[in-house]
Structure formats: structure tokens, C-alpha cells
PDB file of N, CA, C and O in Angstrom:
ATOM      1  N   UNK U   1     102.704   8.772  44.325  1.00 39.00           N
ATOM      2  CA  UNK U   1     103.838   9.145  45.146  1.00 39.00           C
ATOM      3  C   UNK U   1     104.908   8.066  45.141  1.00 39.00           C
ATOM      4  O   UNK U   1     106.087   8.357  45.346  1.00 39.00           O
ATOM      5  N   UNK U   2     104.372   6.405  44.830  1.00 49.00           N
ATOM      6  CA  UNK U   2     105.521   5.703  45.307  1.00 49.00           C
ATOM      7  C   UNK U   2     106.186   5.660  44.157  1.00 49.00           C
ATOM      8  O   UNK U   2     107.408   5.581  44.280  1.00 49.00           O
ATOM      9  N   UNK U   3     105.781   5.686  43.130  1.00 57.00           N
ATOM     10  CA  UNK U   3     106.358   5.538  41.774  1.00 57.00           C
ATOM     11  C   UNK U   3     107.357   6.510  41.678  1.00 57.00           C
ATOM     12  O   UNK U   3     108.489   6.080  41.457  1.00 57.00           O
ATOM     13  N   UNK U   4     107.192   7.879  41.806  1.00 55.00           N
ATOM     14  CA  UNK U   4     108.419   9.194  41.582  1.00 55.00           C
ATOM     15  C   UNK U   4     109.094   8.808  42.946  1.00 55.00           C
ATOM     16  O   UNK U   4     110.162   9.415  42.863  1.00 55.00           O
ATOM     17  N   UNK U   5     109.097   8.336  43.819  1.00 50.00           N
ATOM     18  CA  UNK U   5     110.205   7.540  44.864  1.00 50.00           C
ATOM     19  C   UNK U   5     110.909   6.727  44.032  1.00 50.00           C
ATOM     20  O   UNK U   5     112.075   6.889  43.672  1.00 50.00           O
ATOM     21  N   UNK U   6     110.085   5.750  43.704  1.00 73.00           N
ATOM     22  CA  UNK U   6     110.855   4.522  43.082  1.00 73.00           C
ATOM     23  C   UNK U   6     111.605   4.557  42.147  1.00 73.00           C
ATOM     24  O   UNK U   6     112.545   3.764  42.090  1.00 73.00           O
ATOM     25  N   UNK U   7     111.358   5.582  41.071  1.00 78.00           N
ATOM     26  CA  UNK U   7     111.727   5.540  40.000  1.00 78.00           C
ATOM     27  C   UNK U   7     113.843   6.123  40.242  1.00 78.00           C
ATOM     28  O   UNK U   7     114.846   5.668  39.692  1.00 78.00           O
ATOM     29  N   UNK U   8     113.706   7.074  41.122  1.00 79.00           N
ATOM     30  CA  UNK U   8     115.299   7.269  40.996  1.00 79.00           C
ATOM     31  C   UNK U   8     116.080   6.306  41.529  1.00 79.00           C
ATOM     32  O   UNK U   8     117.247   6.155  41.168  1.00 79.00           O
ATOM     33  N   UNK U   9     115.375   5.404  42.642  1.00 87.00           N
ATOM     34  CA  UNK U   9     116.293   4.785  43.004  1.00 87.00           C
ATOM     35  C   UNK U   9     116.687   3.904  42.459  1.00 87.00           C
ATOM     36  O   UNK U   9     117.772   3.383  42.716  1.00 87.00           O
ATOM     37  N   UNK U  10     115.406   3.288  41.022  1.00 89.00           N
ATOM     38  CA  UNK U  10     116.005   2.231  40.173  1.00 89.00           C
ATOM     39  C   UNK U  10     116.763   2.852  39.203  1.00 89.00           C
ATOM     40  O   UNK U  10     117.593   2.232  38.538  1.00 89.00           O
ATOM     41  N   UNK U  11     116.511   4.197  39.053  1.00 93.00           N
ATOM     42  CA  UNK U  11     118.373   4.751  38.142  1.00 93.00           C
ATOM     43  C   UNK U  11     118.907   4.263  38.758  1.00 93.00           C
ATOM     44  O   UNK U  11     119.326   3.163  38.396  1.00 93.00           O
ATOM     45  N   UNK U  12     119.322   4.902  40.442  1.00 95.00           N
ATOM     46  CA  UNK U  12     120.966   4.600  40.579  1.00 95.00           C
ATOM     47  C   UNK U  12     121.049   3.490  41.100  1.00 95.00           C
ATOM     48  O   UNK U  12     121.944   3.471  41.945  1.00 95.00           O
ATOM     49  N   UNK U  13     120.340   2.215  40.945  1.00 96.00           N
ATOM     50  CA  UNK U  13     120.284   0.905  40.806  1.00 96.00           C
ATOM     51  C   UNK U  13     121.460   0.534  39.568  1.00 96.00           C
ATOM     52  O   UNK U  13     122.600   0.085  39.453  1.00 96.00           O
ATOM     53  N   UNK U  14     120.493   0.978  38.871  1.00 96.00           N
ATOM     54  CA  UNK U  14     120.601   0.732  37.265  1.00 96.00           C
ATOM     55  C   UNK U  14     122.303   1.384  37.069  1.00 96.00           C
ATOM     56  O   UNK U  14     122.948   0.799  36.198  1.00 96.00           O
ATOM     57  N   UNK U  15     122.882   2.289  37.658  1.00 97.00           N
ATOM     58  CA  UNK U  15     123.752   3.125  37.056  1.00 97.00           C
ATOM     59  C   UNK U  15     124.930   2.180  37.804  1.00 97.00           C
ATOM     60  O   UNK U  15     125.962   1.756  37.284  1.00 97.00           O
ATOM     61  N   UNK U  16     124.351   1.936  39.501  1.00 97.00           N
ATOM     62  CA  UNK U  16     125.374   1.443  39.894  1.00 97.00           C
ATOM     63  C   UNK U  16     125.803  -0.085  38.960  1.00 97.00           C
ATOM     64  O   UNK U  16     126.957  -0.509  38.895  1.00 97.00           O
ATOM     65  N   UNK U  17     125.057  -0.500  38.544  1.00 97.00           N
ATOM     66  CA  UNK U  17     125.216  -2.082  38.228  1.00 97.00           C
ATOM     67  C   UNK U  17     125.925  -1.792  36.568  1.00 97.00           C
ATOM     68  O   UNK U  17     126.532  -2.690  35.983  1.00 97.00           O
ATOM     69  N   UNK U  18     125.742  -0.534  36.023  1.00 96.00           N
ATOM     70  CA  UNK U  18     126.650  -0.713  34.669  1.00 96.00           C
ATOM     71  C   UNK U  18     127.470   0.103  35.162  1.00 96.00           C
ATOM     72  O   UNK U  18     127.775   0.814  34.204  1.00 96.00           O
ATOM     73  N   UNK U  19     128.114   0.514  36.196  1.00 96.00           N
ATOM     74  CA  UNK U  19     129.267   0.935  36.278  1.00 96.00           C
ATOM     75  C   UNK U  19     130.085  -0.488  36.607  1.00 96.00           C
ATOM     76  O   UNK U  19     131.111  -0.923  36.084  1.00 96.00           O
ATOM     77  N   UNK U  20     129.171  -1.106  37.773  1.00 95.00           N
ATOM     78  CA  UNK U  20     129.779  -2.487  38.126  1.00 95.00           C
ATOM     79  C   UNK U  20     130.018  -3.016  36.901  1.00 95.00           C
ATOM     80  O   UNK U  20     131.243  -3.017  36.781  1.00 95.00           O
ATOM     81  N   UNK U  21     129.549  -3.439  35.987  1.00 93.00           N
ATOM     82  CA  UNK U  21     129.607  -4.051  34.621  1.00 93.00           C
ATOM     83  C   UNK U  21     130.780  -3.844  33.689  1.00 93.00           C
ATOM     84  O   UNK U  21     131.370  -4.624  32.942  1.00 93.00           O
ATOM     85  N   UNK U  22     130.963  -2.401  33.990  1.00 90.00           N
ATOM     86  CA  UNK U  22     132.204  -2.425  32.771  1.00 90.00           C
ATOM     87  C   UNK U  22     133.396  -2.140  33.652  1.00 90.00           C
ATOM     88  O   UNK U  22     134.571  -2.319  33.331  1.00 90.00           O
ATOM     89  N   UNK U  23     132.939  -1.664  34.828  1.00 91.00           N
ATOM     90  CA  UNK U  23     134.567  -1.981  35.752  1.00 91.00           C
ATOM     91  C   UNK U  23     134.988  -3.164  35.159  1.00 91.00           C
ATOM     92  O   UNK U  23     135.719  -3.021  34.179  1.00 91.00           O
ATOM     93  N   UNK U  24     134.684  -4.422  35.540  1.00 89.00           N
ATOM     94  CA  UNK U  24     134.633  -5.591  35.534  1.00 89.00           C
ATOM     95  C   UNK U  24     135.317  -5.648  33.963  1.00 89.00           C
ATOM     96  O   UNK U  24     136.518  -5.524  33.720  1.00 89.00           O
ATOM     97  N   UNK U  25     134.242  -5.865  32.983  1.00 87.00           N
ATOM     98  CA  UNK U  25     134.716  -6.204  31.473  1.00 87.00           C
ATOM     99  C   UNK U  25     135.596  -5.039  31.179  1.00 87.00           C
ATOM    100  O   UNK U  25     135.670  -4.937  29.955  1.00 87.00           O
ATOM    101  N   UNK U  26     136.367  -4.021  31.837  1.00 86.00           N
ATOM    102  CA  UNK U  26     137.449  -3.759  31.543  1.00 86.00           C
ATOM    103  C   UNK U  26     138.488  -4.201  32.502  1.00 86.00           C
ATOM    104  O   UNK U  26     139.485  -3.513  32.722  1.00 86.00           O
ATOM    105  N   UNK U  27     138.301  -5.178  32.994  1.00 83.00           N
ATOM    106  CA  UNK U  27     139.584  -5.544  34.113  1.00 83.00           C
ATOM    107  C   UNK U  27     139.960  -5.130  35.256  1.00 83.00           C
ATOM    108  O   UNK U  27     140.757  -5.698  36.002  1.00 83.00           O
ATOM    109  N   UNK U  28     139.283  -3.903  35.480  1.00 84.00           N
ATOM    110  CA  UNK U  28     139.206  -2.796  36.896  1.00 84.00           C
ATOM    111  C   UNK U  28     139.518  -3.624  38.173  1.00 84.00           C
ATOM    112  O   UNK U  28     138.522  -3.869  38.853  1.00 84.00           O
ATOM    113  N   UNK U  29     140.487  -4.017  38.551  1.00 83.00           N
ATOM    114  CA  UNK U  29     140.625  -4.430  39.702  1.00 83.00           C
ATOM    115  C   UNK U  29     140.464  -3.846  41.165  1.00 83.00           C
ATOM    116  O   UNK U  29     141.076  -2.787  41.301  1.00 83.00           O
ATOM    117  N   UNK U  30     139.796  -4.274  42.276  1.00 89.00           N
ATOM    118  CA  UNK U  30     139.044  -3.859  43.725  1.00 89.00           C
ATOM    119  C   UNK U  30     138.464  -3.495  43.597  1.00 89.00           C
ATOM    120  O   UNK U  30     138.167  -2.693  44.483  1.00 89.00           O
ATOM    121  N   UNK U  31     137.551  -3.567  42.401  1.00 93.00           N
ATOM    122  CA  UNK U  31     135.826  -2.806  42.604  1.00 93.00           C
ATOM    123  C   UNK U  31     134.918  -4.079  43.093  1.00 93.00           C
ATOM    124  O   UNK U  31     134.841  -5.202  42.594  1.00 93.00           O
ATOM    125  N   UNK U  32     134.317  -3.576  44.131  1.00 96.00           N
ATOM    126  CA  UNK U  32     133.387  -4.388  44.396  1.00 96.00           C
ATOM    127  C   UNK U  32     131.924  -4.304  44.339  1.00 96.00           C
ATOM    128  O   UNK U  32     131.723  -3.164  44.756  1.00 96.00           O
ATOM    129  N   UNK U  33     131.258  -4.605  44.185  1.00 97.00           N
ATOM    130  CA  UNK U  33     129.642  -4.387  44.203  1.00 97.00           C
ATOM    131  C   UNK U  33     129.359  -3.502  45.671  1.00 97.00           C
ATOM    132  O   UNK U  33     128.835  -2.391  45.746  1.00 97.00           O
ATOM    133  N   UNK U  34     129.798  -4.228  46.641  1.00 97.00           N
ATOM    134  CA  UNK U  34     129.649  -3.215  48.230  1.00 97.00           C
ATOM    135  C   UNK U  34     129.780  -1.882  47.626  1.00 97.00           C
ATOM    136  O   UNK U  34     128.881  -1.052  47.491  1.00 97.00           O
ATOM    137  N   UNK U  35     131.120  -1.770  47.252  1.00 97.00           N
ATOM    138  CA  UNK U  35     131.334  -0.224  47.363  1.00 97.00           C
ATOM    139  C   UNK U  35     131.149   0.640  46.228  1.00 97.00           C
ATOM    140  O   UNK U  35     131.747   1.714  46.300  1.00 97.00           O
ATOM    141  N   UNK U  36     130.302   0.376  44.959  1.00 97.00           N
ATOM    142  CA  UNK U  36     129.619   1.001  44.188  1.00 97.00           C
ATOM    143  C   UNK U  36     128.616   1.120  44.393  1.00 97.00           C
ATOM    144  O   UNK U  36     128.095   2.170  44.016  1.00 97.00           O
ATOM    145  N   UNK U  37     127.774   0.091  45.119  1.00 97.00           N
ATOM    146  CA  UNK U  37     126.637   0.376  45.727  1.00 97.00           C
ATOM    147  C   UNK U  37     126.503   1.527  46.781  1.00 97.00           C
ATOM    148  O   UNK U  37     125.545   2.288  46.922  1.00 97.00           O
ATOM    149  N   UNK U  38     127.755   1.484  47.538  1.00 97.00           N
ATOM    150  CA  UNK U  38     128.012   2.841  48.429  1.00 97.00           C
ATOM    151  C   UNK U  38     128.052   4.090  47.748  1.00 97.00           C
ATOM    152  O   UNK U  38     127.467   5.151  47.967  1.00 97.00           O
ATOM    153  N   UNK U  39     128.730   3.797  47.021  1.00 96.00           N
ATOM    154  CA  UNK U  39     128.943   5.065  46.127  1.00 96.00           C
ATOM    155  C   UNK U  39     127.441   5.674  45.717  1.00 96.00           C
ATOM    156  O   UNK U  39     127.172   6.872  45.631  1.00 96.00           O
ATOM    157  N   UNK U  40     126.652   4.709  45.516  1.00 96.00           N
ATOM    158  CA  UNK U  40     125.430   4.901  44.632  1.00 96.00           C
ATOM    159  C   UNK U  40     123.865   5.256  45.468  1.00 96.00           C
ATOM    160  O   UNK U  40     122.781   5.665  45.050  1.00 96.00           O
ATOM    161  N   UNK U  41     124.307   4.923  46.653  1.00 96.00           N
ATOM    162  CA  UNK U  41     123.470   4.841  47.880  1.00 96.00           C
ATOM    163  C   UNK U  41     122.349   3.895  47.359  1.00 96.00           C
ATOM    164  O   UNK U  41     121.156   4.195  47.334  1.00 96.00           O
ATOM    165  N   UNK U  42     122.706   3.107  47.085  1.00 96.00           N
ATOM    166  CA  UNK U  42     121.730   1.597  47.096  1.00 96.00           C
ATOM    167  C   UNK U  42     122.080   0.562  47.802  1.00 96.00           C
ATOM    168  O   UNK U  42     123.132   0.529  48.440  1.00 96.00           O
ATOM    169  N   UNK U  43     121.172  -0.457  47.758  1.00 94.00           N
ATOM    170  CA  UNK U  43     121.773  -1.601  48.468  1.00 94.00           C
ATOM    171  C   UNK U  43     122.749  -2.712  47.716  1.00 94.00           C
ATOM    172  O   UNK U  43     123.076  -2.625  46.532  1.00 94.00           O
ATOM    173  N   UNK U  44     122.996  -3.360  48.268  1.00 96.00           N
ATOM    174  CA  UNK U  44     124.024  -4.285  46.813  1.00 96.00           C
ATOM    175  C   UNK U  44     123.616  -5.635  46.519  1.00 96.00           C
ATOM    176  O   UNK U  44     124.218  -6.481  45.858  1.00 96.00           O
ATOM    177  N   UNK U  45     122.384  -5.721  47.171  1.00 95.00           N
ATOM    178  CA  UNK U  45     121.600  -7.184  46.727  1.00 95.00           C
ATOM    179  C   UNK U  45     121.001  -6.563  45.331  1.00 95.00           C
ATOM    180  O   UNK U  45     120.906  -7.340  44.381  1.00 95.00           O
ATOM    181  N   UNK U  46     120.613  -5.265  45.172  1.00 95.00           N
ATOM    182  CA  UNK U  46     119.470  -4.871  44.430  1.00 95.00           C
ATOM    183  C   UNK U  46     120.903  -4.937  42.912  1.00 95.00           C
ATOM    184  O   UNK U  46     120.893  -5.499  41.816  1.00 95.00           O
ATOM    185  N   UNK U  47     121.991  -4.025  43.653  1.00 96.00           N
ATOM    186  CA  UNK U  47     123.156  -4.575  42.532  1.00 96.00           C
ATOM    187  C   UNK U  47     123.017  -5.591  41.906  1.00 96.00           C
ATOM    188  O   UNK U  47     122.480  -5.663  40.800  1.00 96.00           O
ATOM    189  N   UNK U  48     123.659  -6.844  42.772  1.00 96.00           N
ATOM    190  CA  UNK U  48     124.098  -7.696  42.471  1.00 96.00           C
ATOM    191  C   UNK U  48     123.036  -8.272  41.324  1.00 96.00           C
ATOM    192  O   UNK U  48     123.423  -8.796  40.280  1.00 96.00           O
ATOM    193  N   UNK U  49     121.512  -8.078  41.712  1.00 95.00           N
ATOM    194  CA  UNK U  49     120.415  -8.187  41.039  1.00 95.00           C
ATOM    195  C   UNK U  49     120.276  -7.936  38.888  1.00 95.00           C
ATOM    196  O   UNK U  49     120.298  -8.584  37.841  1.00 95.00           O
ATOM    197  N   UNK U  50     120.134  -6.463  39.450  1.00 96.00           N
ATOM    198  CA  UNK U  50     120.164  -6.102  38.035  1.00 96.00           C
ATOM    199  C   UNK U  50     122.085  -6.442  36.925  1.00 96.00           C
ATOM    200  O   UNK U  50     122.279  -6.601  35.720  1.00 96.00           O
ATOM    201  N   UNK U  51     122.897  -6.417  37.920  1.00 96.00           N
ATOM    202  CA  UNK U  51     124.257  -6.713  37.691  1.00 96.00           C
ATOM    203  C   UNK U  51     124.196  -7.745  36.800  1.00 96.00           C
ATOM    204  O   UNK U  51     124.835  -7.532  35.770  1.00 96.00           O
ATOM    205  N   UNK U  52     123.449  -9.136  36.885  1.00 96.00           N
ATOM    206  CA  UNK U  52     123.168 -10.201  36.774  1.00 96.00           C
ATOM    207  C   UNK U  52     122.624 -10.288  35.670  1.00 96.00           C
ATOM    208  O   UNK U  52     123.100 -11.024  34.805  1.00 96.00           O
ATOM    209  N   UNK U  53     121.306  -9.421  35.426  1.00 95.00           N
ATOM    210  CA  UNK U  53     120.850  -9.018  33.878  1.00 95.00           C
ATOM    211  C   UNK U  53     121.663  -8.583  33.164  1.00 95.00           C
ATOM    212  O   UNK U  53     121.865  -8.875  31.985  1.00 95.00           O
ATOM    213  N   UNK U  54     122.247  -7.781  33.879  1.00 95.00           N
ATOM    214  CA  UNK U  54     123.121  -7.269  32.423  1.00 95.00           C
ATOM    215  C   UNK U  54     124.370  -8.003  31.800  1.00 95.00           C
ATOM    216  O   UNK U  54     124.838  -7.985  30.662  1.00 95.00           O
ATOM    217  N   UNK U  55     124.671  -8.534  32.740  1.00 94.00           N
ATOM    218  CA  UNK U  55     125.715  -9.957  32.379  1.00 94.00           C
ATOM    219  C   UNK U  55     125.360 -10.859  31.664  1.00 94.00           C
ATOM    220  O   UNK U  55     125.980 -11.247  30.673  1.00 94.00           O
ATOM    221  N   UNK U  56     124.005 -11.441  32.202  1.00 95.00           N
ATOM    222  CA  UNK U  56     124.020 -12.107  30.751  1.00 95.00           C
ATOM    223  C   UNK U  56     123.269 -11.737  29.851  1.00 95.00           C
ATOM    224  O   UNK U  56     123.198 -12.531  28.913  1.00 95.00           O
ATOM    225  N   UNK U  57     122.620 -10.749  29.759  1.00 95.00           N
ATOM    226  CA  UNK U  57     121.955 -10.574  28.284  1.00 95.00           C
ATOM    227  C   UNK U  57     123.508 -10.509  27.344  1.00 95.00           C
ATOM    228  O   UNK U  57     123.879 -11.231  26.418  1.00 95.00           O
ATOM    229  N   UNK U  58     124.240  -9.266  28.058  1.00 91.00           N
ATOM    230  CA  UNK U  58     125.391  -8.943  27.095  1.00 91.00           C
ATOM    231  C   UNK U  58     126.267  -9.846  27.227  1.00 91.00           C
ATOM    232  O   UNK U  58     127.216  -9.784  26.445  1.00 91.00           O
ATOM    233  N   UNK U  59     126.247 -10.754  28.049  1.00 91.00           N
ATOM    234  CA  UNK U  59     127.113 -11.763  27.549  1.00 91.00           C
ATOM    235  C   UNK U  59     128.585 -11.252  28.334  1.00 91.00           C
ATOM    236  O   UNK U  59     129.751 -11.483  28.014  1.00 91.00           O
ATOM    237  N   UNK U  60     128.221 -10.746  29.077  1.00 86.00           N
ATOM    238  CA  UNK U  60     129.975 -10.194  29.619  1.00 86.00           C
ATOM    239  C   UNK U  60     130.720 -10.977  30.123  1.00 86.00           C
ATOM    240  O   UNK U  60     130.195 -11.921  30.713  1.00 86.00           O
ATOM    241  N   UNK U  61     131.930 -10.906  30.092  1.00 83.00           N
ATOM    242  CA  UNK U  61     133.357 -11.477  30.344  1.00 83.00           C
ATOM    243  C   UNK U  61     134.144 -10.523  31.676  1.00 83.00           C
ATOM    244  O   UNK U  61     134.236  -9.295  31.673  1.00 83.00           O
ATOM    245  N   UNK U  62     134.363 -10.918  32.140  1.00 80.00           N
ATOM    246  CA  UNK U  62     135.897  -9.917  33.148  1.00 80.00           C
ATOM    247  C   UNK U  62     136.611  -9.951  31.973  1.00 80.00           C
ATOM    248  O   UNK U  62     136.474 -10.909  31.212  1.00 80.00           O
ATOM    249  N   UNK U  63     137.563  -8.782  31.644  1.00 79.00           N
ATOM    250  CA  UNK U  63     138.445  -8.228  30.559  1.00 79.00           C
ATOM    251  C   UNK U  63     137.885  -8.460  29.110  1.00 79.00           C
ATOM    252  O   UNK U  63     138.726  -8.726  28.252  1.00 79.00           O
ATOM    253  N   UNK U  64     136.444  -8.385  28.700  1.00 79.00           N
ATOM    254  CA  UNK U  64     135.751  -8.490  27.766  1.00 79.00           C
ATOM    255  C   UNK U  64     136.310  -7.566  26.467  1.00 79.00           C
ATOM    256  O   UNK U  64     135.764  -6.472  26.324  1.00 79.00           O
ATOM    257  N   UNK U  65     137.358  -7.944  25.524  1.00 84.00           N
ATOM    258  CA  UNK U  65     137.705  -6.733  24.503  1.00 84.00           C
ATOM    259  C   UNK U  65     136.813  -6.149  23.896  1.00 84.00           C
ATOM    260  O   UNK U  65     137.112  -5.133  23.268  1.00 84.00           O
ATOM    261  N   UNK U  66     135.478  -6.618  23.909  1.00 82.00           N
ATOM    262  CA  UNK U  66     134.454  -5.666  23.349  1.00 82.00           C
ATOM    263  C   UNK U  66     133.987  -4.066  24.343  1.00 82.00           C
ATOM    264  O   UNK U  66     133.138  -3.226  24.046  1.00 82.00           O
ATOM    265  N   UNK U  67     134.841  -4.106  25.460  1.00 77.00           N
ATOM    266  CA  UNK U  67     134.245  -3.141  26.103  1.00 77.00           C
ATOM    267  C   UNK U  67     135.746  -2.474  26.693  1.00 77.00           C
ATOM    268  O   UNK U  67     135.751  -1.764  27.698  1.00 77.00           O
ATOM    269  N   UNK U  68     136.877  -2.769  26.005  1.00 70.00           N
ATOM    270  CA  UNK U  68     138.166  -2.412  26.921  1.00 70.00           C
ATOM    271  C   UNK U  68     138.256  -1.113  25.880  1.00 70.00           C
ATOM    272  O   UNK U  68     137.712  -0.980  24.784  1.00 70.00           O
ATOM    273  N   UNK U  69     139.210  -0.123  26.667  1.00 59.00           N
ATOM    274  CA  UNK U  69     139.931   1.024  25.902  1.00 59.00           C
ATOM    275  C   UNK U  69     140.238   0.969  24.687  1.00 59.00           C
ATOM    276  O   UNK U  69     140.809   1.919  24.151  1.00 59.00           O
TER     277      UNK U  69
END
């Protein structure tokens, strides 16, 4: 039972923190972790968390041209 709980909420963990991600490495200005996490109904420590992995594995930049329009 806890696992099929757990498991969606680390999607929209997961979804919120690469949306956070490429807001960001495309320059998206006033996005904040708070309020994608709102958006996402997660918390934003758990964001800021996985956010963090994905930054640096990929190596991201704010306005990163590998990820702009």
C-alpha cells in the first residue's frame, strides 16, 4: 500500500523539480520553487531536494543555451 502512495507523489516531486529546472535554464523569471511546488501539491523541501540532483548531474546554468528556445 505505501509504495502505490509513494510512488505518485515522487512523480510530481520529480515533475515539479524539472519544471523548476528548465524554468530556470531558460531564464523564466518569478518562478519560484514555493510556487511550483504549489502548483504540484508537494512540499518544496522535497523540491528543492531532487531540484539539486538534477542541477548538478546536468550541470545547469540559469539561462543555460543548451536548454533555451
Amino acid at each position: 500500500w505505501a509504495a502505490s502512495v509513494a510512488a505518485p507523489a515522487l512523480a510530481a516531486v520529480c515533475a515539479a523539480a524539472v519544471e523548476y529546472a528548465l524554468s530556470l535554464a531558460q531564464g523564466m523569471g518569478g518562478v519560484t520553487q514555493t510556487s511550483v511546488a504549489r502548483r504540484y501539491g508537494v512540499n518544496a523541501s522535497s523540491l528543492a531536494i531532487r531540484y539539486g540532483q538534477i542541477r548538478d548531474t546536468l550541470e545547469l546554468r540559469p539561462g543555460d543555451p543548451r536548454y533555451g528556445d
